[in-house]
Structure formats: structure tokens, C-alpha cells
């Protein structure tokens, strides 16, 4: 256990040269900027605490759309940087000759960056609540739905990270993973406009599947928000997909000679 903790600390120390906190902060400001655009919108402000306006869910919905657009690129960038640091100077052979097994390299590198992503995700959730209170939302926070949404986001990101992690470790050219991240963002955006029966096969669009409200027409020119039951399949499918890709990747990469 002590040896594993030492290796985790070694991996974490490598990240000091990657400027990961700056990258996470950049995307945090972008995500929160999208939330603020909704929060400061005049239509939102005029109905902020009216019954049936679901102000908290409207903020969460705008946040989820930001996740669809930007998170795949964020994950591709951080994963590629974490893996590419070993390509410099052929550090893979150095790790293996220092007593690291391929399973340890695979597990520890992923564990460290995924833990940092979880911290980033929790911080964004806290800031979302902070913004909501600061702009004047006084109704109670739908805590259960918020927690389930954040857990689902983490699960979806886990699946996407597992895919990019395999690609980054399998191919030295990190542009492959980065290109997939950009394509993932585009496919996620397109998936939000497709029927659920189709977009369920696009994991990059799963963030949008967590959106909790939809507009329904109640009159000739009148629309109202309708509460949508929280969908659980993005959480469950992402856990299964991420676990499958992770363990299959570890098995396949064990056979490679870095």
C-alpha cells in the first residue's frame, strides 16, 4: 500500500509541469459563463421565483449544454497531456525498469487524473449553487436531482475519459485523441437534436439527456415549462461502458512493448 501511494505521489508530481489547474480553471470559467448568461437573462430574471419556473433546473440545464459543447474537448486535452509526458524521453521504458508493471502504470495514471476531474466537477457544482443564490433564487435547491445530475456527469465523463485514455496510450500521436474530442463535442451537439432512440447511441450527448425540463405549448402563443423525470440510463450505461473500455484497454495494452 505504501509503495502504491508513493507511485501515486510520483505521478502527481509529474503533473506540475502540465499546467492542468490552469486548463481546468479555463473550462470552469467557460462553463460558469454559460450559466451566468442564463442567470442574467431578463426573461429568467422576471420569472426567477415564480411557481413552475424551475429556476434551479434552468441553470442546471444551461450548465449541461455547456458540458455537451466543451467537456469532450477538456477531457481529450487533459488525457493527452498526462499520457504524452511519458512519450517525451521514452519514459515508458524507464517506468517499467523501475519496477512498475503495465497494470500499475495504466491504473495509477488514470486514477490520478480522474480524481482531479472529480474535484473539478464538485467545484463546478458548488459554484452553480453559489451563482443561483447570488442572483436571487430563494426557493429550495432540488438537492436530490442536483446530486444525481453531478454523479451522472462524472459517470459520463468516466466513460469518455476511458475511451480517450486508451487512444492516447495506444497511439503516440496525440492529435488522434484530440480530434476525437472535437468530433465528440460536435456529435454531442448534433445528438441533442436527434430522437432519444438514436442519441442514446452517442455517449457524448448523454450530458444533454440529463436536462430536467422541456417547453410545452399551453395556448396559441403561450408556452410553459414541464418537469421531465430524471433519466438514469446515462449514469448506468456510462458506468458499464467506461468499466468495459477501461478493463479491455488495460488487457490489450499489457501486451504492448512501450
PDB file of C-alpha atoms in Angstrom:
ATOM      1  CA  UNK A   1       0.000   0.000   0.000  1.00  0.00           C
ATOM      2  CA  UNK A   2       2.817   2.388   0.925  1.00  0.00           C
ATOM      3  CA  UNK A   3       4.560   1.592  -2.366  1.00  0.00           C
ATOM      4  CA  UNK A   4       1.364   2.334  -4.314  1.00  0.00           C
ATOM      5  CA  UNK A   5       0.891   5.653  -2.518  1.00  0.00           C
ATOM      6  CA  UNK A   6       4.483   6.549  -3.369  1.00  0.00           C
ATOM      7  CA  UNK A   7       3.826   5.839  -7.037  1.00  0.00           C
ATOM      8  CA  UNK A   8       0.655   7.945  -6.926  1.00  0.00           C
ATOM      9  CA  UNK A   9       2.683  10.837  -5.489  1.00  0.00           C
ATOM     10  CA  UNK A  10       5.299  10.385  -8.228  1.00  0.00           C
ATOM     11  CA  UNK A  11       2.575  10.557 -10.887  1.00  0.00           C
ATOM     12  CA  UNK A  12       1.016  13.595  -9.241  1.00  0.00           C
ATOM     13  CA  UNK A  13       4.392  15.366  -9.164  1.00  0.00           C
ATOM     14  CA  UNK A  14       4.738  14.926 -12.933  1.00  0.00           C
ATOM     15  CA  UNK A  15       1.532  16.900 -13.402  1.00  0.00           C
ATOM     16  CA  UNK A  16       3.167  20.055 -12.053  1.00  0.00           C
ATOM     17  CA  UNK A  17       4.680  20.677 -15.484  1.00  0.00           C
ATOM     18  CA  UNK A  18       1.404  20.170 -17.342  1.00  0.00           C
ATOM     19  CA  UNK A  19      -0.477  23.263 -16.085  1.00  0.00           C
ATOM     20  CA  UNK A  20      -3.588  21.161 -15.530  1.00  0.00           C
ATOM     21  CA  UNK A  21      -5.072  23.548 -12.907  1.00  0.00           C
ATOM     22  CA  UNK A  22      -4.977  26.344 -15.486  1.00  0.00           C
ATOM     23  CA  UNK A  23      -6.720  24.146 -18.061  1.00  0.00           C
ATOM     24  CA  UNK A  24      -9.400  23.126 -15.564  1.00  0.00           C
ATOM     25  CA  UNK A  25      -9.904  26.743 -14.480  1.00  0.00           C
ATOM     26  CA  UNK A  26     -10.266  27.868 -18.092  1.00  0.00           C
ATOM     27  CA  UNK A  27     -13.059  25.389 -18.723  1.00  0.00           C
ATOM     28  CA  UNK A  28     -14.614  26.191 -15.336  1.00  0.00           C
ATOM     29  CA  UNK A  29     -14.882  29.860 -16.320  1.00  0.00           C
ATOM     30  CA  UNK A  30     -16.384  28.870 -19.666  1.00  0.00           C
ATOM     31  CA  UNK A  31     -18.994  26.586 -18.058  1.00  0.00           C
ATOM     32  CA  UNK A  32     -19.900  29.129 -15.395  1.00  0.00           C
ATOM     33  CA  UNK A  33     -20.016  31.837 -18.052  1.00  0.00           C
ATOM     34  CA  UNK A  34     -22.753  29.913 -19.848  1.00  0.00           C
ATOM     35  CA  UNK A  35     -24.638  29.559 -16.551  1.00  0.00           C
ATOM     36  CA  UNK A  36     -24.305  33.297 -15.904  1.00  0.00           C
ATOM     37  CA  UNK A  37     -25.684  34.088 -19.356  1.00  0.00           C
ATOM     38  CA  UNK A  38     -28.852  32.231 -18.373  1.00  0.00           C
ATOM     39  CA  UNK A  39     -28.901  33.693 -14.859  1.00  0.00           C
ATOM     40  CA  UNK A  40     -28.673  37.299 -16.074  1.00  0.00           C
ATOM     41  CA  UNK A  41     -31.159  36.892 -18.915  1.00  0.00           C
ATOM     42  CA  UNK A  42     -34.083  39.289 -18.459  1.00  0.00           C
ATOM     43  CA  UNK A  43     -36.734  36.617 -19.104  1.00  0.00           C
ATOM     44  CA  UNK A  44     -35.148  34.397 -16.484  1.00  0.00           C
ATOM     45  CA  UNK A  45     -34.910  37.266 -14.003  1.00  0.00           C
ATOM     46  CA  UNK A  46     -38.575  38.198 -14.463  1.00  0.00           C
ATOM     47  CA  UNK A  47     -39.781  34.712 -13.506  1.00  0.00           C
ATOM     48  CA  UNK A  48     -36.974  33.728 -11.168  1.00  0.00           C
ATOM     49  CA  UNK A  49     -39.098  32.681  -8.172  1.00  0.00           C
ATOM     50  CA  UNK A  50     -42.484  32.124  -9.761  1.00  0.00           C
ATOM     51  CA  UNK A  51     -44.201  28.737  -9.318  1.00  0.00           C
ATOM     52  CA  UNK A  52     -43.470  26.457 -12.243  1.00  0.00           C
ATOM     53  CA  UNK A  53     -40.437  28.426 -13.427  1.00  0.00           C
ATOM     54  CA  UNK A  54     -37.935  25.843 -12.076  1.00  0.00           C
ATOM     55  CA  UNK A  55     -35.077  28.375 -11.838  1.00  0.00           C
ATOM     56  CA  UNK A  56     -32.582  25.886 -10.412  1.00  0.00           C
ATOM     57  CA  UNK A  57     -33.311  23.395 -13.156  1.00  0.00           C
ATOM     58  CA  UNK A  58     -32.982  26.090 -15.816  1.00  0.00           C
ATOM     59  CA  UNK A  59     -29.490  26.866 -14.524  1.00  0.00           C
ATOM     60  CA  UNK A  60     -28.627  23.172 -14.447  1.00  0.00           C
ATOM     61  CA  UNK A  61     -29.934  22.783 -17.999  1.00  0.00           C
ATOM     62  CA  UNK A  62     -27.713  25.588 -19.308  1.00  0.00           C
ATOM     63  CA  UNK A  63     -24.796  24.029 -17.443  1.00  0.00           C
ATOM     64  CA  UNK A  64     -25.489  20.656 -19.076  1.00  0.00           C
ATOM     65  CA  UNK A  65     -25.459  22.243 -22.529  1.00  0.00           C
ATOM     66  CA  UNK A  66     -22.074  23.742 -21.704  1.00  0.00           C
ATOM     67  CA  UNK A  67     -20.891  20.262 -20.738  1.00  0.00           C
ATOM     68  CA  UNK A  68     -22.028  18.859 -24.103  1.00  0.00           C
ATOM     69  CA  UNK A  69     -20.120  21.520 -26.009  1.00  0.00           C
ATOM     70  CA  UNK A  70     -16.891  21.828 -24.038  1.00  0.00           C
ATOM     71  CA  UNK A  71     -16.270  18.795 -21.799  1.00  0.00           C
ATOM     72  CA  UNK A  72     -15.237  16.283 -24.501  1.00  0.00           C
ATOM     73  CA  UNK A  73     -12.510  18.704 -25.602  1.00  0.00           C
ATOM     74  CA  UNK A  74     -11.413  19.281 -21.998  1.00  0.00           C
ATOM     75  CA  UNK A  75     -11.136  15.547 -21.341  1.00  0.00           C
ATOM     76  CA  UNK A  76      -9.224  14.953 -24.570  1.00  0.00           C
ATOM     77  CA  UNK A  77      -6.749  17.720 -23.715  1.00  0.00           C
ATOM     78  CA  UNK A  78      -6.001  16.643 -20.135  1.00  0.00           C
ATOM     79  CA  UNK A  79      -5.753  12.938 -21.018  1.00  0.00           C
ATOM     80  CA  UNK A  80      -3.415  13.604 -23.948  1.00  0.00           C
ATOM     81  CA  UNK A  81      -1.147  15.787 -21.815  1.00  0.00           C
ATOM     82  CA  UNK A  82      -0.982  13.248 -18.982  1.00  0.00           C
ATOM     83  CA  UNK A  83      -0.086  10.415 -21.352  1.00  0.00           C
ATOM     84  CA  UNK A  84       2.165  12.397 -23.680  1.00  0.00           C
ATOM     85  CA  UNK A  85       4.527  13.312 -20.841  1.00  0.00           C
ATOM     86  CA  UNK A  86       5.717   9.692 -20.889  1.00  0.00           C
ATOM     87  CA  UNK A  87       6.410   9.834 -24.624  1.00  0.00           C
ATOM     88  CA  UNK A  88       8.963  12.569 -24.021  1.00  0.00           C
ATOM     89  CA  UNK A  89      12.293  10.859 -23.443  1.00  0.00           C
ATOM     90  CA  UNK A  90      10.691   7.415 -23.765  1.00  0.00           C
ATOM     91  CA  UNK A  91       9.690   7.365 -20.096  1.00  0.00           C
ATOM     92  CA  UNK A  92       7.614   4.192 -20.591  1.00  0.00           C
ATOM     93  CA  UNK A  93      10.749   2.017 -20.504  1.00  0.00           C
ATOM     94  CA  UNK A  94      12.061   3.986 -17.513  1.00  0.00           C
ATOM     95  CA  UNK A  95       8.895   3.271 -15.556  1.00  0.00           C
ATOM     96  CA  UNK A  96       8.958  -0.426 -16.402  1.00  0.00           C
ATOM     97  CA  UNK A  97      12.635  -0.807 -15.465  1.00  0.00           C
ATOM     98  CA  UNK A  98      11.884   1.000 -12.182  1.00  0.00           C
ATOM     99  CA  UNK A  99       9.548  -1.761 -11.061  1.00  0.00           C
ATOM    100  CA  UNK A 100       6.243  -0.505 -12.464  1.00  0.00           C
ATOM    101  CA  UNK A 101       4.038  -3.147 -14.056  1.00  0.00           C
ATOM    102  CA  UNK A 102       1.903  -2.185 -17.041  1.00  0.00           C
ATOM    103  CA  UNK A 103      -1.222  -2.604 -14.895  1.00  0.00           C
ATOM    104  CA  UNK A 104       0.166  -0.181 -12.305  1.00  0.00           C
ATOM    105  CA  UNK A 105       1.088   2.387 -14.948  1.00  0.00           C
ATOM    106  CA  UNK A 106      -2.371   2.113 -16.500  1.00  0.00           C
ATOM    107  CA  UNK A 107      -4.291   2.236 -13.207  1.00  0.00           C
ATOM    108  CA  UNK A 108      -2.315   4.952 -11.422  1.00  0.00           C
ATOM    109  CA  UNK A 109      -2.145   7.388 -14.324  1.00  0.00           C
ATOM    110  CA  UNK A 110      -5.895   7.122 -14.856  1.00  0.00           C
ATOM    111  CA  UNK A 111      -6.719   7.228 -11.139  1.00  0.00           C
ATOM    112  CA  UNK A 112      -4.785  10.437 -10.523  1.00  0.00           C
ATOM    113  CA  UNK A 113      -6.280  12.410 -13.420  1.00  0.00           C
ATOM    114  CA  UNK A 114      -9.801  11.086 -12.807  1.00  0.00           C
ATOM    115  CA  UNK A 115      -9.597  12.125  -9.140  1.00  0.00           C
ATOM    116  CA  UNK A 116      -8.594  15.629 -10.223  1.00  0.00           C
ATOM    117  CA  UNK A 117     -11.535  15.721 -12.622  1.00  0.00           C
ATOM    118  CA  UNK A 118     -13.900  14.770  -9.776  1.00  0.00           C
ATOM    119  CA  UNK A 119     -12.588  17.697  -7.711  1.00  0.00           C
ATOM    120  CA  UNK A 120     -13.156  19.992 -10.699  1.00  0.00           C
ATOM    121  CA  UNK A 121     -16.697  18.659 -11.103  1.00  0.00           C
ATOM    122  CA  UNK A 122     -17.570  19.139  -7.425  1.00  0.00           C
ATOM    123  CA  UNK A 123     -16.207  22.684  -7.536  1.00  0.00           C
ATOM    124  CA  UNK A 124     -18.409  23.473 -10.538  1.00  0.00           C
ATOM    125  CA  UNK A 125     -21.443  22.125  -8.674  1.00  0.00           C
ATOM    126  CA  UNK A 126     -20.690  24.347  -5.682  1.00  0.00           C
ATOM    127  CA  UNK A 127     -20.242  27.394  -7.928  1.00  0.00           C
ATOM    128  CA  UNK A 128     -23.526  26.645  -9.681  1.00  0.00           C
ATOM    129  CA  UNK A 129     -25.351  26.780  -6.328  1.00  0.00           C
ATOM    130  CA  UNK A 130     -23.416  29.925  -5.354  1.00  0.00           C
ATOM    131  CA  UNK A 131     -24.434  31.699  -8.561  1.00  0.00           C
ATOM    132  CA  UNK A 132     -28.060  30.687  -8.091  1.00  0.00           C
ATOM    133  CA  UNK A 133     -28.204  32.129  -4.586  1.00  0.00           C
ATOM    134  CA  UNK A 134     -26.343  35.301  -5.558  1.00  0.00           C
ATOM    135  CA  UNK A 135     -28.750  36.150  -8.378  1.00  0.00           C
ATOM    136  CA  UNK A 136     -31.730  35.829  -6.040  1.00  0.00           C
ATOM    137  CA  UNK A 137     -33.149  32.305  -6.254  1.00  0.00           C
ATOM    138  CA  UNK A 138     -34.878  31.793  -2.913  1.00  0.00           C
ATOM    139  CA  UNK A 139     -36.763  28.555  -3.483  1.00  0.00           C
ATOM    140  CA  UNK A 140     -35.173  25.370  -2.079  1.00  0.00           C
ATOM    141  CA  UNK A 141     -32.425  23.675  -4.047  1.00  0.00           C
ATOM    142  CA  UNK A 142     -33.578  20.369  -5.609  1.00  0.00           C
ATOM    143  CA  UNK A 143     -30.695  18.666  -3.839  1.00  0.00           C
ATOM    144  CA  UNK A 144     -31.527  15.100  -4.816  1.00  0.00           C
ATOM    145  CA  UNK A 145     -31.775  15.934  -8.516  1.00  0.00           C
ATOM    146  CA  UNK A 146     -28.635  18.082  -8.375  1.00  0.00           C
ATOM    147  CA  UNK A 147     -26.594  15.304  -6.740  1.00  0.00           C
ATOM    148  CA  UNK A 148     -27.853  12.690  -9.212  1.00  0.00           C
ATOM    149  CA  UNK A 149     -27.061  15.037 -12.090  1.00  0.00           C
ATOM    150  CA  UNK A 150     -23.492  15.594 -10.850  1.00  0.00           C
ATOM    151  CA  UNK A 151     -22.980  11.851 -10.313  1.00  0.00           C
ATOM    152  CA  UNK A 152     -24.271  11.185 -13.822  1.00  0.00           C
ATOM    153  CA  UNK A 153     -21.926  13.823 -15.266  1.00  0.00           C
ATOM    154  CA  UNK A 154     -18.978  12.165 -13.508  1.00  0.00           C
ATOM    155  CA  UNK A 155     -20.044   8.747 -14.841  1.00  0.00           C
ATOM    156  CA  UNK A 156     -20.403  10.055 -18.413  1.00  0.00           C
ATOM    157  CA  UNK A 157     -17.007  11.733 -18.174  1.00  0.00           C
ATOM    158  CA  UNK A 158     -15.514   8.488 -16.834  1.00  0.00           C
ATOM    159  CA  UNK A 159     -16.681   6.633 -19.947  1.00  0.00           C
ATOM    160  CA  UNK A 160     -15.357   9.337 -22.278  1.00  0.00           C
ATOM    161  CA  UNK A 161     -12.041   9.521 -20.397  1.00  0.00           C
ATOM    162  CA  UNK A 162     -11.618   5.740 -20.647  1.00  0.00           C
ATOM    163  CA  UNK A 163     -12.024   5.921 -24.432  1.00  0.00           C
ATOM    164  CA  UNK A 164      -9.544   8.784 -24.797  1.00  0.00           C
ATOM    165  CA  UNK A 165      -7.138   7.191 -22.329  1.00  0.00           C
ATOM    166  CA  UNK A 166      -6.888   4.050 -24.429  1.00  0.00           C
ATOM    167  CA  UNK A 167      -6.328   6.036 -27.625  1.00  0.00           C
ATOM    168  CA  UNK A 168      -3.688   8.262 -26.028  1.00  0.00           C
ATOM    169  CA  UNK A 169      -1.747   5.295 -24.658  1.00  0.00           C
ATOM    170  CA  UNK A 170      -2.156   3.207 -27.805  1.00  0.00           C
ATOM    171  CA  UNK A 171      -1.095   5.885 -30.299  1.00  0.00           C
ATOM    172  CA  UNK A 172       1.823   8.245 -29.727  1.00  0.00           C
ATOM    173  CA  UNK A 173       0.250  10.861 -31.991  1.00  0.00           C
ATOM    174  CA  UNK A 174      -1.988  12.721 -29.518  1.00  0.00           C
ATOM    175  CA  UNK A 175      -3.804  14.509 -32.332  1.00  0.00           C
ATOM    176  CA  UNK A 176      -5.905  11.360 -32.746  1.00  0.00           C
ATOM    177  CA  UNK A 177      -7.447  11.725 -29.291  1.00  0.00           C
ATOM    178  CA  UNK A 178      -7.778  15.494 -29.621  1.00  0.00           C
ATOM    179  CA  UNK A 179      -9.537  15.154 -32.971  1.00  0.00           C
ATOM    180  CA  UNK A 180     -11.930  12.649 -31.431  1.00  0.00           C
ATOM    181  CA  UNK A 181     -12.624  15.109 -28.597  1.00  0.00           C
ATOM    182  CA  UNK A 182     -13.633  17.806 -31.078  1.00  0.00           C
ATOM    183  CA  UNK A 183     -15.724  15.324 -33.063  1.00  0.00           C
ATOM    184  CA  UNK A 184     -17.257  14.170 -29.780  1.00  0.00           C
ATOM    185  CA  UNK A 185     -18.360  17.708 -29.000  1.00  0.00           C
ATOM    186  CA  UNK A 186     -19.908  18.052 -32.454  1.00  0.00           C
ATOM    187  CA  UNK A 187     -21.647  14.669 -32.224  1.00  0.00           C
ATOM    188  CA  UNK A 188     -22.951  15.590 -28.767  1.00  0.00           C
ATOM    189  CA  UNK A 189     -24.436  18.828 -30.096  1.00  0.00           C
ATOM    190  CA  UNK A 190     -25.999  17.021 -33.056  1.00  0.00           C
ATOM    191  CA  UNK A 191     -27.282  14.294 -30.731  1.00  0.00           C
ATOM    192  CA  UNK A 192     -29.303  16.801 -28.706  1.00  0.00           C
ATOM    193  CA  UNK A 193     -31.464  17.448 -31.778  1.00  0.00           C
ATOM    194  CA  UNK A 194     -31.967  13.768 -32.605  1.00  0.00           C
ATOM    195  CA  UNK A 195     -34.650  11.470 -31.183  1.00  0.00           C
ATOM    196  CA  UNK A 196     -33.661   9.747 -27.939  1.00  0.00           C
ATOM    197  CA  UNK A 197     -33.848   6.372 -29.669  1.00  0.00           C
ATOM    198  CA  UNK A 198     -30.886   7.470 -31.815  1.00  0.00           C
ATOM    199  CA  UNK A 199     -28.914   9.757 -29.484  1.00  0.00           C
ATOM    200  CA  UNK A 200     -28.774   7.006 -26.841  1.00  0.00           C
ATOM    201  CA  UNK A 201     -26.046   5.509 -29.006  1.00  0.00           C
ATOM    202  CA  UNK A 202     -23.979   8.732 -28.785  1.00  0.00           C
ATOM    203  CA  UNK A 203     -22.353   8.854 -25.315  1.00  0.00           C
ATOM    204  CA  UNK A 204     -21.093  12.383 -25.962  1.00  0.00           C
ATOM    205  CA  UNK A 205     -24.707  13.593 -25.984  1.00  0.00           C
ATOM    206  CA  UNK A 206     -25.553  11.999 -22.629  1.00  0.00           C
ATOM    207  CA  UNK A 207     -24.957  15.257 -20.737  1.00  0.00           C
ATOM    208  CA  UNK A 208     -27.962  16.739 -22.545  1.00  0.00           C
ATOM    209  CA  UNK A 209     -30.063  13.686 -21.684  1.00  0.00           C
ATOM    210  CA  UNK A 210     -29.933  14.861 -18.058  1.00  0.00           C
ATOM    211  CA  UNK A 211     -31.879  18.047 -18.872  1.00  0.00           C
ATOM    212  CA  UNK A 212     -34.820  18.193 -16.474  1.00  0.00           C
ATOM    213  CA  UNK A 213     -37.380  20.451 -18.193  1.00  0.00           C
ATOM    214  CA  UNK A 214     -38.932  20.949 -21.588  1.00  0.00           C
ATOM    215  CA  UNK A 215     -41.250  23.559 -23.097  1.00  0.00           C
ATOM    216  CA  UNK A 216     -44.834  22.583 -23.869  1.00  0.00           C
ATOM    217  CA  UNK A 217     -47.454  24.705 -25.614  1.00  0.00           C
ATOM    218  CA  UNK A 218     -50.373  25.647 -23.337  1.00  0.00           C
ATOM    219  CA  UNK A 219     -52.031  28.191 -25.606  1.00  0.00           C
ATOM    220  CA  UNK A 220     -51.895  29.667 -29.067  1.00  0.00           C
ATOM    221  CA  UNK A 221     -48.816  31.706 -28.217  1.00  0.00           C
ATOM    222  CA  UNK A 222     -48.155  30.522 -24.690  1.00  0.00           C
ATOM    223  CA  UNK A 223     -45.518  28.090 -23.525  1.00  0.00           C
ATOM    224  CA  UNK A 224     -44.779  26.597 -20.130  1.00  0.00           C
ATOM    225  CA  UNK A 225     -42.025  24.512 -18.591  1.00  0.00           C
ATOM    226  CA  UNK A 226     -42.762  20.867 -17.896  1.00  0.00           C
ATOM    227  CA  UNK A 227     -40.738  18.806 -15.423  1.00  0.00           C
ATOM    228  CA  UNK A 228     -39.088  15.762 -17.004  1.00  0.00           C
ATOM    229  CA  UNK A 229     -38.316  12.696 -14.854  1.00  0.00           C
ATOM    230  CA  UNK A 230     -34.597  12.272 -14.247  1.00  0.00           C
ATOM    231  CA  UNK A 231     -33.192   9.727 -16.680  1.00  0.00           C
ATOM    232  CA  UNK A 232     -30.991   7.092 -15.034  1.00  0.00           C
ATOM    233  CA  UNK A 233     -29.658   5.327 -18.124  1.00  0.00           C
ATOM    234  CA  UNK A 234     -26.870   7.910 -18.773  1.00  0.00           C
ATOM    235  CA  UNK A 235     -25.472   7.054 -15.327  1.00  0.00           C
ATOM    236  CA  UNK A 236     -25.863   3.276 -15.641  1.00  0.00           C
ATOM    237  CA  UNK A 237     -24.795   2.925 -19.279  1.00  0.00           C
ATOM    238  CA  UNK A 238     -21.774   5.196 -18.740  1.00  0.00           C
ATOM    239  CA  UNK A 239     -20.568   3.156 -15.756  1.00  0.00           C
ATOM    240  CA  UNK A 240     -20.889  -0.071 -17.739  1.00  0.00           C
ATOM    241  CA  UNK A 241     -19.310   1.383 -20.883  1.00  0.00           C
ATOM    242  CA  UNK A 242     -16.476   3.075 -19.012  1.00  0.00           C
ATOM    243  CA  UNK A 243     -15.681  -0.064 -16.996  1.00  0.00           C
ATOM    244  CA  UNK A 244     -15.744  -2.240 -20.115  1.00  0.00           C
ATOM    245  CA  UNK A 245     -13.423   0.082 -22.061  1.00  0.00           C
ATOM    246  CA  UNK A 246     -11.106   0.534 -19.067  1.00  0.00           C
ATOM    247  CA  UNK A 247     -10.554  -3.157 -18.345  1.00  0.00           C
ATOM    248  CA  UNK A 248     -10.434  -4.163 -22.002  1.00  0.00           C
ATOM    249  CA  UNK A 249      -7.881  -1.410 -22.689  1.00  0.00           C
ATOM    250  CA  UNK A 250      -5.713  -2.468 -19.761  1.00  0.00           C
ATOM    251  CA  UNK A 251      -5.737  -6.030 -21.019  1.00  0.00           C
ATOM    252  CA  UNK A 252      -4.819  -5.058 -24.578  1.00  0.00           C
ATOM    253  CA  UNK A 253      -2.144  -2.522 -23.605  1.00  0.00           C
ATOM    254  CA  UNK A 254      -0.486  -5.047 -21.292  1.00  0.00           C
ATOM    255  CA  UNK A 255       0.682  -6.881 -24.418  1.00  0.00           C
ATOM    256  CA  UNK A 256       2.297  -3.816 -25.970  1.00  0.00           C
ATOM    257  CA  UNK A 257       6.002  -3.128 -25.632  1.00  0.00           C
ATOM    258  CA  UNK A 258       6.399   0.582 -24.879  1.00  0.00           C
TER     259      UNK A 258
END
